[in-house]
Structure formats: structure tokens, C-alpha cells
Coordinates of C-alpha atoms in Angstrom, one line a residue:
X1 CA 17.2 144.6 -167.6
X2 CA 17.4 147.6 -165.7
X3 CA 15.2 147.5 -162.4
X4 CA 12.2 150.4 -162.1
X5 CA 13.8 153.8 -160.6
X6 CA 11.6 152.7 -157.2
X7 CA 13.6 150.1 -157.0
X8 CA 16.8 151.6 -157.0
X9 CA 19.7 149.9 -154.5
X10 CA 19.7 151.3 -151.1
X11 CA 15.3 151.1 -151.0
X12 CA 15.8 147.5 -151.5
X13 CA 18.5 146.9 -148.8
X14 CA 16.8 149.2 -146.5
X15 CA 13.2 146.8 -146.6
X16 CA 15.1 143.7 -146.8
X17 CA 16.4 145.2 -143.6
X18 CA 13.6 145.8 -141.4
X19 CA 12.5 142.2 -142.2
X20 CA 15.5 141.0 -140.9
X21 CA 15.2 142.2 -137.6
X22 CA 12.0 141.4 -137.7
X23 CA 12.6 137.8 -138.1
X24 CA 15.1 137.8 -135.1
X25 CA 12.5 139.4 -132.9
X26 CA 10.5 137.2 -134.0
X27 CA 12.9 134.1 -133.5
X28 CA 13.9 135.2 -130.2
X29 CA 10.8 135.6 -128.3
X30 CA 9.9 132.0 -129.7
X31 CA 13.2 130.7 -128.8
X32 CA 12.5 132.4 -124.7
X33 CA 8.6 130.6 -124.9
X34 CA 10.3 127.3 -126.4
X35 CA 13.2 127.1 -123.4
X36 CA 11.1 129.2 -120.6
X37 CA 8.7 126.9 -117.3
X38 CA 5.5 126.2 -118.5
X39 CA 3.4 128.2 -117.3
X40 CA 0.1 126.3 -115.6
X41 CA -3.3 127.4 -117.2
X42 CA -4.7 129.4 -115.4
X43 CA -8.0 127.2 -113.6
X44 CA -11.4 128.3 -112.4
X45 CA -10.9 129.8 -108.5
X46 CA -11.8 126.9 -105.8
X47 CA -14.9 128.3 -104.1
X48 CA -16.7 127.1 -100.4
X49 CA -19.6 126.8 -100.2
X50 CA -20.5 127.8 -96.6
X51 CA -22.3 125.5 -93.8
X52 CA -26.5 125.8 -92.4
X53 CA -27.1 126.9 -89.2
X54 CA -30.5 124.7 -88.1
X55 CA -32.2 124.2 -85.4
X56 CA -32.2 120.8 -83.3
X57 CA -35.1 119.7 -85.6
X58 CA -33.2 120.7 -88.9
X59 CA -35.1 123.6 -89.8
X60 CA -33.3 126.6 -91.6
X61 CA -31.9 129.2 -89.3
X62 CA -28.9 130.8 -91.6
X63 CA -28.5 129.9 -94.8
X64 CA -25.3 130.0 -98.5
X65 CA -27.1 132.7 -100.9
X66 CA -25.5 134.7 -102.9
X67 CA -25.9 138.4 -103.3
X68 CA -25.0 140.6 -105.7
X69 CA -23.5 144.1 -105.4
X70 CA -24.0 146.7 -108.9
X71 CA -21.9 148.8 -110.2
X72 CA -21.5 151.2 -113.2
X73 CA -19.0 153.5 -115.0
X74 CA -20.7 157.2 -114.3
X75 CA -17.9 158.6 -117.0
X76 CA -19.9 156.6 -120.2
X77 CA -23.2 157.8 -119.0
X78 CA -24.8 159.7 -121.6
X79 CA -28.6 160.0 -120.3
X80 CA -28.4 160.1 -116.7
X81 CA -32.1 160.6 -116.3
X82 CA -33.0 158.0 -118.9
X83 CA -31.0 155.5 -116.9
X84 CA -31.8 156.8 -113.6
X85 CA -35.8 156.4 -114.0
X86 CA -35.2 153.1 -115.9
X87 CA -33.0 151.4 -112.6
X88 CA -35.0 153.5 -109.8
X89 CA -38.1 150.6 -109.8
X90 CA -35.2 147.7 -109.7
X91 CA -33.0 149.4 -106.5
X92 CA -36.0 150.6 -104.8
X93 CA -34.4 154.2 -104.9
X94 CA -35.3 157.2 -105.7
X95 CA -34.5 158.3 -109.4
X96 CA -33.4 161.8 -108.4
X97 CA -31.2 160.2 -106.0
X98 CA -29.5 157.9 -108.3
X99 CA -29.0 161.0 -111.0
X100 CA -27.7 162.8 -108.6
X101 CA -24.8 159.9 -106.7
X102 CA -24.0 159.5 -110.9
X103 CA -23.5 163.2 -111.7
X104 CA -21.6 163.7 -108.9
X105 CA -19.3 161.2 -109.5
X106 CA -19.5 161.7 -113.4
X107 CA -16.2 161.7 -113.8
X108 CA -15.3 158.3 -111.9
X109 CA -14.3 155.0 -113.3
X110 CA -16.4 153.1 -111.1
X111 CA -18.9 153.0 -108.2
X112 CA -21.3 150.7 -106.4
X113 CA -24.5 152.0 -107.2
X114 CA -26.3 149.7 -104.3
X115 CA -24.5 146.3 -102.4
X116 CA -26.2 143.1 -101.7
X117 CA -28.8 142.5 -104.4
X118 CA -31.2 139.5 -104.3
X119 CA -31.2 137.2 -106.3
X120 CA -35.0 138.2 -107.0
X121 CA -33.8 141.7 -107.5
X122 CA -30.8 140.4 -109.3
X123 CA -33.0 139.1 -112.2
X124 CA -35.7 141.9 -111.9
X125 CA -32.4 144.7 -113.0
X126 CA -30.9 142.1 -115.2
X127 CA -33.3 142.4 -117.1
X128 CA -33.8 146.3 -117.4
X129 CA -29.9 146.5 -118.2
X130 CA -30.7 143.9 -121.2
X131 CA -33.7 145.5 -122.8
X132 CA -32.2 149.4 -122.5
X133 CA -29.3 147.9 -124.1
X134 CA -27.0 149.7 -120.4
X135 CA -24.6 146.8 -120.3
X136 CA -21.4 148.5 -121.5
X137 CA -21.4 150.8 -118.3
X138 CA -23.0 148.9 -116.0
X139 CA -21.0 145.4 -113.9
X140 CA -22.4 143.1 -111.1
X141 CA -20.3 141.6 -109.3
X142 CA -21.0 137.9 -107.4
X143 CA -20.4 137.5 -103.3
X144 CA -21.5 134.9 -101.1
X145 CA -24.0 136.1 -98.5
X146 CA -26.3 134.8 -95.7
X147 CA -30.0 134.5 -95.5
X148 CA -31.8 134.4 -91.9
X149 CA -35.5 133.0 -92.8
X150 CA -36.4 133.7 -89.2
X151 CA -35.9 137.6 -89.2
X152 CA -34.7 138.5 -85.6
X153 CA -35.1 134.9 -83.8
X154 CA -32.1 134.1 -81.3
X155 CA -30.5 136.2 -83.5
X156 CA -27.6 135.9 -80.6
X157 CA -27.1 133.1 -79.9
X158 CA -27.1 132.8 -84.3
X159 CA -24.7 135.7 -85.1
X160 CA -23.7 137.4 -88.2
X161 CA -21.8 136.7 -91.1
X162 CA -20.0 139.7 -92.9
X163 CA -19.6 141.2 -96.6
X164 CA -16.4 138.7 -96.6
X165 CA -18.1 135.3 -95.5
X166 CA -16.5 135.6 -92.0
X167 CA -18.2 135.1 -89.0
X168 CA -18.4 138.6 -87.3
X169 CA -20.6 137.6 -83.9
X170 CA -22.4 134.1 -82.1
X171 CA -22.2 130.7 -84.0
X172 CA -21.0 132.0 -87.1
X173 CA -18.2 133.9 -85.9
X174 CA -17.6 131.0 -83.3
X175 CA -17.5 127.7 -85.4
X176 CA -16.1 129.9 -88.6
X177 CA -13.6 127.0 -89.5
X178 CA -16.6 124.7 -89.2
X179 CA -18.7 126.2 -91.4
X180 CA -16.4 127.4 -94.3
X181 CA -13.1 125.8 -93.8
X182 CA -10.2 127.7 -95.5
X183 CA -9.2 127.1 -98.6
X184 CA -5.4 124.7 -98.6
X185 CA -2.4 126.1 -101.6
X186 CA -3.2 121.9 -102.9
X187 CA -6.7 121.9 -102.1
X188 CA -8.2 121.2 -106.4
X189 CA -11.8 121.3 -105.6
X190 CA -14.5 123.3 -104.2
X191 CA -14.8 123.1 -100.5
X192 CA -18.5 122.5 -98.5
X193 CA -18.7 123.5 -94.8
X194 CA -20.4 121.8 -92.3
X195 CA -23.7 122.0 -90.8
X196 CA -24.3 123.1 -87.6
X197 CA -27.6 121.8 -85.6
X198 CA -28.1 124.3 -82.0
X199 CA -29.7 122.9 -79.3
X200 CA -32.5 125.6 -79.4
X201 CA -36.2 124.5 -80.5
X202 CA -36.8 127.4 -82.4
X203 CA -41.1 126.5 -83.1
X204 CA -40.2 126.9 -78.7
X205 CA -37.9 129.5 -79.0
X206 CA -40.6 131.6 -80.8
X207 CA -43.3 130.7 -78.6
X208 CA -41.2 132.0 -75.6
X209 CA -40.2 135.3 -77.6
X210 CA -43.7 136.0 -78.0
X211 CA -44.1 136.1 -74.1
X212 CA -41.0 137.9 -74.0
X213 CA -41.9 141.0 -75.9
X214 CA -45.2 141.5 -73.9
X215 CA -43.7 141.1 -71.3
X216 CA -40.7 144.3 -72.1
X217 CA -43.7 145.9 -73.7
X218 CA -46.3 145.3 -70.5
X219 CA -42.8 146.1 -68.0
X220 CA -41.6 149.0 -70.2
X221 CA -37.9 147.4 -69.5
X222 CA -35.2 148.6 -71.4
X223 CA -34.1 144.7 -71.8
X224 CA -34.9 141.5 -71.2
X225 CA -33.5 137.9 -70.8
X226 CA -34.9 134.0 -71.2
X227 CA -32.6 130.6 -71.2
X228 CA -34.2 127.4 -71.1
X229 CA -32.6 124.3 -70.2
X230 CA -32.7 121.0 -70.2
X231 CA -31.5 120.1 -66.5
X232 CA -29.8 116.6 -67.6
X233 CA -28.2 117.3 -70.7
X234 CA -26.5 120.9 -70.4
X235 CA -28.4 121.6 -73.8
X236 CA -30.0 125.4 -74.2
X237 CA -33.4 124.8 -75.3
X238 CA -34.4 128.7 -75.5
X239 CA -32.2 131.6 -75.5
X240 CA -34.2 135.0 -75.7
X241 CA -32.4 138.0 -75.5
X242 CA -34.5 141.4 -76.2
X243 CA -34.3 143.7 -77.6
X244 CA -33.0 141.5 -80.9
X245 CA -31.7 142.9 -84.5
X246 CA -33.4 141.4 -87.5
X247 CA -30.1 139.0 -88.7
X248 CA -31.0 139.8 -92.5
X249 CA -30.5 144.0 -91.5
X250 CA -27.8 143.4 -89.1
X251 CA -25.6 146.8 -90.4
X252 CA -28.8 149.1 -89.5
X253 CA -29.1 147.4 -86.6
X254 CA -29.1 149.3 -83.0
X255 CA -26.0 148.8 -80.9
X256 CA -28.5 147.4 -78.1
X257 CA -29.7 145.3 -80.4
X258 CA -26.7 143.4 -81.4
X259 CA -25.9 142.8 -77.1
X260 CA -25.6 138.8 -76.3
X261 CA -26.3 139.6 -72.9
X262 CA -27.0 136.0 -71.2
X263 CA -23.1 135.5 -72.2
X264 CA -21.6 139.2 -72.1
X265 CA -23.6 140.9 -69.6
X266 CA -22.7 140.6 -65.9
X267 CA -24.4 142.1 -63.1
X268 CA -25.3 141.2 -59.3
X269 CA -28.2 138.7 -58.9
X270 CA -29.2 139.4 -55.9
X271 CA -31.1 137.4 -53.5
X272 CA -31.6 134.2 -56.5
X273 CA -28.2 133.9 -55.2
X274 CA -28.9 132.9 -51.9
X275 CA -29.8 129.9 -52.7
X276 CA -26.2 128.9 -54.0
X277 CA -25.3 130.8 -50.1
X278 CA -27.4 128.3 -48.2
X279 CA -26.2 125.5 -50.4
X280 CA -22.8 126.1 -49.2
X281 CA -23.3 126.6 -45.9
X282 CA -25.3 123.8 -45.2
X283 CA -23.0 121.6 -47.6
X284 CA -19.7 122.9 -45.4
X285 CA -21.4 121.7 -42.6
X286 CA -21.5 125.4 -41.1
X287 CA -24.8 124.7 -40.0
X288 CA -27.7 122.0 -39.4
X289 CA -30.9 122.3 -41.5
X290 CA -32.3 123.4 -38.4
X291 CA -31.0 125.8 -37.0
X292 CA -32.8 129.2 -36.6
X293 CA -31.9 132.5 -36.8
X294 CA -33.2 135.5 -35.0
X295 CA -34.8 138.2 -37.8
X296 CA -35.5 141.6 -36.5
X297 CA -34.9 143.9 -39.5
X298 CA -31.6 144.8 -39.9
X299 CA -27.9 143.1 -39.7
X300 CA -25.0 145.1 -38.1
X301 CA -21.8 144.9 -37.5
X302 CA -18.2 146.7 -36.4
X303 CA -15.4 144.6 -36.6
X304 CA -12.7 145.1 -33.7
X305 CA -10.6 147.5 -36.3
X306 CA -13.4 149.7 -36.0
X307 CA -15.1 149.5 -40.1
X308 CA -18.7 149.3 -38.9
X309 CA -21.3 148.4 -41.7
X310 CA -24.8 147.1 -41.7
X311 CA -27.7 145.3 -44.0
X312 CA -31.3 145.6 -43.9
X313 CA -34.0 143.0 -44.5
X314 CA -37.2 143.7 -46.0
X315 CA -39.2 142.5 -42.7
X316 CA -38.4 141.7 -39.5
X317 CA -39.2 138.2 -39.8
X318 CA -38.5 136.8 -36.4
X319 CA -37.1 133.2 -35.6
X320 CA -35.9 131.5 -39.3
X321 CA -34.4 127.7 -40.3
X322 CA -32.8 128.4 -43.3
X323 CA -36.2 127.2 -45.8
X324 CA -37.4 129.9 -44.2
X325 CA -34.6 132.3 -44.9
X326 CA -34.6 131.7 -48.2
X327 CA -39.1 131.4 -48.1
X328 CA -39.1 135.0 -47.1
X329 CA -35.6 136.5 -48.4
X330 CA -34.3 136.6 -45.7
X331 CA -31.4 139.5 -45.7
X332 CA -30.4 138.9 -41.9
X333 CA -30.3 135.4 -41.7
X334 CA -27.8 135.0 -44.8
X335 CA -25.8 137.5 -43.5
X336 CA -25.6 135.8 -39.8
X337 CA -25.0 132.5 -42.2
X338 CA -22.1 133.5 -43.4
X339 CA -19.8 134.3 -39.8
X340 CA -19.8 130.4 -39.7
X341 CA -17.8 129.8 -42.4
X342 CA -14.3 130.1 -43.2
X343 CA -13.5 132.7 -45.3
X344 CA -11.7 130.8 -47.8
X345 CA -14.2 127.6 -47.4
X346 CA -16.7 130.0 -49.0
X347 CA -14.7 131.7 -51.9
X348 CA -13.8 127.5 -52.7
X349 CA -17.1 126.5 -53.3
X350 CA -18.3 130.0 -55.2
X351 CA -15.9 128.5 -57.2
X352 CA -16.7 125.3 -57.4
X353 CA -20.1 126.4 -58.8
X354 CA -19.0 128.1 -62.0
X355 CA -18.8 131.5 -60.8
X356 CA -15.7 133.9 -61.9
X357 CA -14.8 131.7 -64.6
X358 CA -16.0 131.2 -68.2
X359 CA -19.2 128.8 -69.0
X360 CA -17.5 127.4 -72.0
X361 CA -20.0 127.1 -73.8
X362 CA -20.0 127.8 -77.6
X363 CA -20.0 132.1 -77.9
X364 CA -17.7 134.2 -78.3
X365 CA -18.4 137.4 -75.7
X366 CA -19.0 135.3 -73.2
X367 CA -17.9 137.1 -69.5
X368 CA -16.3 135.6 -66.6
X369 CA -18.3 137.8 -63.7
X370 CA -16.0 138.8 -60.9
X371 CA -15.6 136.8 -57.5
X372 CA -13.4 139.3 -55.0
X373 CA -11.2 137.5 -53.0
X374 CA -9.3 138.7 -49.5
X375 CA -6.3 140.3 -51.0
X376 CA -8.4 142.7 -53.1
X377 CA -7.9 146.0 -52.8
X378 CA -11.9 146.3 -52.0
X379 CA -11.8 143.1 -50.0
X380 CA -14.2 144.4 -46.4
X381 CA -15.4 143.0 -43.4
X382 CA -18.9 143.7 -44.9
X383 CA -18.0 141.0 -48.7
X384 CA -18.9 137.7 -46.9
X385 CA -22.0 138.3 -45.8
X386 CA -23.1 140.8 -48.9
X387 CA -21.7 138.5 -51.1
X388 CA -24.0 136.0 -49.4
X389 CA -27.0 137.7 -50.1
X390 CA -25.9 137.8 -54.5
X391 CA -24.4 142.1 -53.7
X392 CA -20.4 142.5 -54.4
X393 CA -20.3 139.5 -57.0
X394 CA -21.4 139.7 -60.4
X395 CA -22.3 137.0 -62.8
X396 CA -23.5 136.9 -66.1
X397 CA -26.8 134.5 -66.9
X398 CA -25.4 131.5 -68.2
X399 CA -23.3 131.1 -64.7
X400 CA -26.3 131.1 -62.8
X401 CA -28.1 128.5 -64.9
X402 CA -24.7 126.4 -65.5
X403 CA -24.7 126.3 -61.2
X404 CA -28.0 125.8 -61.4
X405 CA -27.3 122.1 -63.0
X406 CA -25.6 121.2 -59.8
X407 CA -28.7 121.7 -57.7
X408 CA -31.0 119.5 -60.6
X409 CA -28.5 117.0 -61.0
X410 CA -28.3 115.8 -57.4
X411 CA -25.0 117.6 -56.9
X412 CA -22.7 117.7 -60.0
X413 CA -23.3 120.5 -63.1
X414 CA -23.0 119.5 -66.6
X415 CA -21.1 121.4 -69.2
X416 CA -23.6 123.9 -71.3
X417 CA -24.0 124.1 -74.6
X418 CA -25.9 125.5 -77.9
X419 CA -25.1 122.6 -80.2
X420 CA -26.7 119.5 -80.9
X421 CA -25.4 117.8 -83.5
X422 CA -22.7 118.9 -86.7
X423 CA -23.0 117.2 -90.1
X424 CA -21.8 117.0 -93.9
X425 CA -24.1 118.2 -96.8
X426 CA -24.4 114.7 -97.0
X427 CA -26.4 114.0 -93.4
X428 CA -23.6 112.1 -91.9
X429 CA -23.3 113.0 -88.5
X430 CA -19.3 113.8 -87.5
X431 CA -20.1 115.5 -83.3
X432 CA -23.0 114.9 -81.5
X433 CA -23.3 116.2 -77.8
X434 CA -23.1 114.3 -75.0
X435 CA -23.8 115.3 -71.5
X436 CA -20.4 116.0 -70.1
X437 CA -20.4 116.0 -66.2
X438 CA -18.0 118.2 -63.8
X439 CA -16.6 118.0 -61.0
X440 CA -19.6 117.1 -57.5
X441 CA -19.9 120.3 -55.9
X442 CA -22.1 119.0 -53.1
X443 CA -23.6 116.2 -51.9
X444 CA -26.8 115.1 -52.8
X445 CA -28.6 116.1 -50.2
X446 CA -27.4 118.9 -50.2
X447 CA -29.0 119.5 -53.5
X448 CA -31.8 118.1 -52.4
X449 CA -33.1 119.9 -50.1
X450 CA -32.3 122.9 -52.1
X451 CA -34.4 122.0 -54.1
X452 CA -37.2 121.7 -51.6
X453 CA -36.5 124.7 -49.9
X454 CA -37.1 126.0 -53.7
X455 CA -40.4 124.7 -54.3
X456 CA -41.1 126.1 -50.9
X457 CA -41.3 129.6 -51.8
X458 CA -42.6 128.9 -54.5
X459 CA -45.4 127.3 -52.9
X460 CA -45.7 129.8 -50.4
X461 CA -42.8 132.1 -50.9
X462 CA -41.4 135.4 -52.3
X463 CA -41.9 133.1 -55.6
X464 CA -45.0 132.1 -54.9
X465 CA -46.6 133.6 -58.3
X466 CA -44.7 131.4 -60.3
X467 CA -46.1 128.3 -58.9
X468 CA -47.9 125.5 -60.6
X469 CA -51.2 124.0 -60.2
X470 CA -50.0 120.3 -61.6
X471 CA -46.5 120.3 -61.8
X472 CA -43.7 120.7 -58.5
X473 CA -41.9 123.7 -58.8
X474 CA -39.0 125.3 -57.2
X475 CA -37.6 129.1 -57.6
X476 CA -36.2 131.8 -56.1
X477 CA -36.9 135.3 -56.9
X478 CA -34.1 138.6 -56.9
X479 CA -34.0 141.8 -56.7
X480 CA -31.3 144.3 -57.3
X481 CA -30.7 147.7 -57.2
X482 CA -27.9 148.1 -60.0
X483 CA -24.7 150.3 -60.0
X484 CA -24.8 154.2 -61.1
X485 CA -22.4 154.5 -63.3
X486 CA -22.7 158.3 -63.4
X487 CA -22.6 159.2 -59.7
X488 CA -21.2 155.2 -58.1
X489 CA -22.6 153.4 -55.7
X490 CA -26.3 152.0 -56.5
X491 CA -29.2 153.4 -58.5
X492 CA -32.4 154.2 -56.6
X493 CA -34.3 154.0 -59.9
X494 CA -32.8 151.2 -62.0
X495 CA -33.1 147.0 -61.2
X496 CA -32.5 144.1 -61.8
X497 CA -35.3 141.6 -61.5
X498 CA -35.2 138.3 -61.7
X499 CA -36.0 134.2 -61.0
X500 CA -34.5 131.2 -61.4
X501 CA -36.7 128.6 -61.5
X502 CA -36.0 124.4 -61.7
X503 CA -38.7 121.7 -61.9
X504 CA -40.0 119.1 -62.1
X505 CA -38.6 119.1 -58.2
X506 CA -38.5 115.3 -57.9
X507 CA -36.7 114.8 -60.7
X508 CA -35.8 118.1 -62.7
X509 CA -35.9 118.1 -66.5
X510 CA -35.9 121.8 -66.8
X511 CA -34.3 124.9 -65.6
X512 CA -35.6 128.2 -66.8
X513 CA -34.4 131.6 -65.7
X514 CA -35.6 134.8 -66.3
X515 CA -33.8 138.2 -66.4
X516 CA -36.1 141.3 -66.4
X517 CA -34.3 144.5 -66.4
X518 CA -34.6 148.6 -65.2
X519 CA -38.4 147.9 -65.4
X520 CA -40.7 151.4 -64.6
X521 CA -43.2 151.0 -61.9
X522 CA -42.9 147.8 -60.4
X523 CA -39.9 146.7 -60.3
X524 CA -39.8 143.5 -57.4
X525 CA -39.2 140.7 -58.9
X526 CA -41.6 138.5 -56.7
X527 CA -44.6 140.6 -59.0
X528 CA -43.0 141.1 -62.6
X529 CA -40.8 137.7 -62.9
X530 CA -42.3 135.1 -61.3
X531 CA -45.7 135.4 -63.1
X532 CA -43.5 135.5 -66.3
X533 CA -42.0 131.9 -65.0
X534 CA -45.3 130.5 -64.3
X535 CA -46.4 131.5 -67.9
X536 CA -43.2 130.6 -69.5
X537 CA -42.7 127.1 -67.8
X538 CA -46.6 126.1 -69.0
X539 CA -45.6 127.2 -72.5
X540 CA -42.5 124.9 -71.9
X541 CA -44.9 121.8 -70.6
X542 CA -47.0 121.7 -73.3
X543 CA -44.6 122.1 -76.0
X544 CA -42.0 119.0 -74.9
X545 CA -44.7 117.4 -73.8
X546 CA -44.0 117.2 -70.1
X547 CA -46.3 114.9 -68.0
X548 CA -48.5 117.2 -65.3
X549 CA -50.1 115.7 -62.2
X550 CA -53.6 116.6 -62.9
X551 CA -53.4 115.8 -66.7
X552 CA -57.0 114.0 -67.6
X553 CA -56.6 110.1 -68.7
X554 CA -59.6 107.5 -70.7
X555 CA -59.9 104.3 -70.5
X556 CA -59.9 102.6 -73.9
X557 CA -59.9 98.8 -75.3
X558 CA -56.6 99.7 -77.3
X559 CA -58.3 99.2 -80.4
X560 CA -58.2 102.8 -82.8
X561 CA -59.1 102.6 -86.7
X562 CA -57.2 104.5 -88.4
X563 CA -59.0 105.8 -91.5
X564 CA -56.2 106.1 -94.3
X565 CA -55.4 109.8 -95.7
X566 CA -55.9 110.3 -99.5
X567 CA -52.4 111.0 -100.6
X568 CA -51.9 114.7 -102.5
X569 CA -51.4 116.2 -105.4
X570 CA -51.5 119.5 -107.0
X571 CA -53.0 120.4 -110.0
X572 CA -54.8 123.6 -111.0
X573 CA -55.9 124.8 -107.6
X574 CA -53.5 124.9 -104.1
X575 CA -54.8 121.7 -102.3
X576 CA -56.4 121.8 -98.8
X577 CA -53.0 121.0 -96.3
X578 CA -54.6 121.4 -92.7
X579 CA -55.5 118.6 -90.5
X580 CA -52.1 116.3 -93.2
X581 CA -49.5 114.9 -90.7
X582 CA -45.8 116.4 -92.4
X583 CA -45.1 112.7 -93.9
X584 CA -48.4 113.5 -96.6
X585 CA -46.0 116.2 -97.4
X586 CA -42.5 115.0 -97.9
X587 CA -43.9 112.9 -101.3
X588 CA -44.3 116.8 -102.8
X589 CA -40.9 118.2 -102.0
X590 CA -39.1 116.1 -104.9
X591 CA -41.4 118.7 -107.5
X592 CA -39.5 121.9 -109.3
X593 CA -42.8 123.4 -110.4
X594 CA -43.4 124.9 -107.2
X595 CA -41.9 126.4 -103.7
X596 CA -42.6 124.7 -100.0
X597 CA -41.9 126.4 -96.9
X598 CA -42.4 124.7 -93.8
X599 CA -42.6 125.5 -90.1
X600 CA -42.9 123.4 -87.2
X601 CA -43.2 119.7 -86.7
X602 CA -46.5 118.0 -86.5
X603 CA -49.9 118.2 -88.4
X604 CA -50.5 121.5 -90.7
X605 CA -53.0 124.0 -88.7
X606 CA -52.9 126.5 -91.4
X607 CA -50.9 127.3 -94.8
X608 CA -50.6 130.6 -97.8
X609 CA -52.1 130.2 -99.8
X610 CA -55.4 129.2 -99.1
X611 CA -56.9 126.1 -100.8
X612 CA -58.6 126.7 -104.3
X613 CA -55.9 129.3 -105.3
X614 CA -55.3 129.2 -108.6
X615 CA -51.5 127.8 -109.0
X616 CA -48.9 129.3 -110.9
X617 CA -45.4 128.7 -111.6
X618 CA -42.6 128.6 -108.8
X619 CA -45.3 128.8 -106.1
X620 CA -44.8 129.0 -102.5
X621 CA -46.6 126.9 -100.7
X622 CA -46.0 127.8 -97.3
X623 CA -47.9 125.6 -94.1
X624 CA -47.3 125.9 -90.5
X625 CA -47.1 123.0 -88.3
X626 CA -48.0 121.8 -85.1

């Protein structure tokens, strides 16, 4: 049989050769796969869920969430105007601005149109993209994020987390490894960070921030600080630095809003420091408490090397004891007192109080301040008497509060802290703060004497505007000229006004320190800070329920009748929650058809929405408790 003319010999050979080459290639590739090491299956990348930052009562201050970066491929968008108009409402952007960006990047494969969309914004935009068939040139990148429910509240303390999931300031930074543990190479499961409970009480913080904001507006000051601490265990109950940043918009905050002033800012404290100087003089035995000094309005000295200096006083106080010197804040008497103590002994006490060293609090930006020594090139004959009145020394606000713990605890300082406890995601406690007592600085008798002097100052001295009618309080005020960074020396217009308070004097529970910087008009601390001490202390006493000497009391039989509340239920309308305790609300939190936001502890005092409002799916009900 003869082959068709198409199937001539050379064509058959050529086709067979191609087929053989293909088979050989297949066999070679198969052999490579068969004998090469097995590749592991690609698994889903492990994730880390960042722990929350909450106040001492568990109120959320920083919580994990997800954000979305929205990107597009400009060169694939044919109808730029139509796309821009469609997505503008969801992006909260101007349609013309969107179109302009797309046009400028028309040849690009990818640009981000907007970053950090919230979940609600993402849902809204996703629906628009699906409905308009924009899917082919739109992309969402899901990133871990942070929501700060209380906006500005204690913002410098809480800190801020960047887009890379790492803390950039405050507790977010210092507790990064606790909040978000690093993924190890052998990790096979998702990781969960621990929750950090701060020592602050968010409700008290809110109340004191309102006082601070009112004060800074009244005095037209540039900034202000308030620290309230538990004198018995060193826990910070309120930590305020104004101006402050809204943490949800931290990247657009002004630089001055992000400064953690209580930790980072070093300054000359002025006359408040006199309580520590006087404690040093008395405790070291330099002189007794009944010794008196003559104040003629000026302290003036000339050394045997010809160095001449003088320190002026605000008044001619005459003969004064140490108590009266603190009462009137007498510069002349304090400078005279410094003559009776050896310089090295004086500096030794200053360091034992903690000045010149970081307190070790759990914040990343703390300054050491500055304490000169006799070898310092700027040390002079006037250094010791000047340091005694709070000049030629720099401190931060935390150091002042830390030093005050020695006065409040009979001579033994306590380490300060802003962390109350740490728990895992299931609530199991992994760390609970316990007071850390440090080396004794003063005799108990010295500490009690200084407290009594501070009480005298509050009753009839420069701090009388801080006095409380029904609870004992000890204070010391100070008004210090601030350094002139332009011309050198001290400014004639810029002052730092501060006041330190400890109460109750007989059994201290609270240390309160307030600083106002660069107030306009009146700058004398006794007039602008002492009244704020009284108002703030009053708020703290009420909030914590401290015993007041003149509190009203009634005799009672001891038998009371309690009417049991009817169980709460949510039907078609929002019920009236006012007057209900928190325990009545807890059973409702397990339901998923609506959301609760609860502020505070105790009983409901207000609510939103109002009673009688129709209930809708996924409604949010906000309750304020006190």
C-alpha cells in the first residue's frame, strides 16, 4: 500500500522527533519533581492580636481594630469622572480632587487613594465598588489598627501605635512586647497580646481634665500639668498634660500636643523645692526646728576669693523659724539655712530624694533633670543657697511627686507606677502591682514635721487658697522665672507656677502636683495654682469617697427595705435605664442585636438614645454611670 503524498518520509520523521523531544522534556521535569525535596505547603501567615490598654476599672482606652488602605490602578479607569463622583461620599473627599489625582497618575499601575478607612467606611465603599463594577481596578489592604475610644484622654500616657503595628510613644511604646509579642520562627498558632490595666481612673481623669482645661483657658497659659498619686502605693491616679492630642488623629496633631511633659520636661521648680531643702537641713542635724533666722529682705555674700552675690526676698519677714520660712516662702532664711550644712551632705540628700535620676516609671521619654556637683564648671559660691530655693537645679514633675512620697510615708519613698496589672486575653492575671518601698531618706519625725509645716502654709501662708474646710491638707507653692532661650539668663515675662499638696496630713492618701507654665497676667502660684489645688483635691476626695471631718451623719435603726428592680428587657422601644445599677444592665450585654457603650461605674445618670426611642438593628445604646 502506498502512503498518501502528504505523509512523506521526512515529514513523519520530523513530527516523531518533535513528539519524542516533548516526551523527553516531560520525563525530565517529572524526574526533577520526583527526586527534589518536598516543598512545604504554604500556610496562612500567623497574626498577632494586640492587647488592649484599659483604665484601672477595665474601661477601654486603646483597643485592637482593623483599618483598610484603598488603592486603585489609574491606567485601568476609563470613566474617571464617573468613578470619582461615585466613591467621593464614601471617602469623604471632593470628586474633583479624586479625578485630579487619578489624572496626574494616569500611567501608574497603583496608587493609594486613601489610607486608614474604618470598618464602616470600608463597608460603604465596598458596596459602591460592587454595584458599579469597579472591582477590576480597586484594591483594599487590611492592616491592624488602633481605636482610642476616649480621644484626648490621658493621650501622652497611653501613647500611639503606628501603621506598622508598633508603639511610637507612651505605654503603646514602652509595653510593646507585652501588648504585641513577636512572632517566633517555630510559632504555629496565632498570638494574642496581653491587656495592660493602667493605674489611672478614667472617670477621675475626665473630671480633672475638665478642671485643667478651664484653668488653662482662664490663665491663658501655654501648657499645664496635673499628677495625682496614691501616696501609699505609688500608683498614678490621674496624669494630665495639656495641650493634648486626639489619639485617633495623632498624625495631624501639633508637636506641642504630643509632648509628655510630666516625664520629659525638665525645669527649675522654684520655692516648692524648699520643702525638700528644709527636710534635708532638719534631718541632717544642721540645726533644730526652734532655731530662728533674721530676714531683712536680701541675702548677700562675698567670698574670700572676691565672689559677690545676693539673693532677694519678696519681703522683710524679720525673725523666722524653719516653719515660718516655709509659710512665707522666705528666700533669705532658706539661703541662711544652707550655710549650716556641708555641701556634700546637702547634695547627698538631694540625690536620695531621687533628683538627678529617672524615677523608673513605665514611660519612654523620662528626663533625668540636672543636679550640679562641686566639680561642675558652673558650680559657684551661690550654687548651694540658690539650689536651696529651687534654682540652679532642674527636675521633672514625676521626680517631684516621687520625692513627696518620702514625706507622705514617714521618710520612705515609694516607686511610682502607671501600671496596675496585666492580664491575658482570658482575664488571667500575669502581673499585679505591689508597692516598692525604697531606701529611707528621712527620719519619720522629720517627714511629719515638714508635713505639719506644709499644713501651716495651707492654713495661713502662701498656700492659703488651697486650704480645705473639712479635710487637712499640706501645700507648698512656687513661682519660678523660666530660662530665656534667646537672650540667656531668666525671662522677665515667662514664669512656671506650681504647687504640691499632700492630704490628709495626719494620714496621707493623696499627693497632688499642679504646674502652670507661661500664664498671662497673674503668675503668682499662690493666686493661680493654689485655688486649682483646692478644686482638684475636692474633686478627688468626692470621687474616691475619702472621709471628710464635717461630713453629715445620721442615726439609723440599721434596717432598710429594698424594693427589687424589675428585670430590664429591650423590646420595640429603648427602656429608661436611669437610676439602674450596672448589675441590672450586665445580662443585656450578651445579646447581639444591639451594642452597649458604658461609661463609669455605679448607677445610670443619663442615656442616649432617650427612653421611648424605637429600637433598630445594631443600634448603639450609650449609658453614663456615676
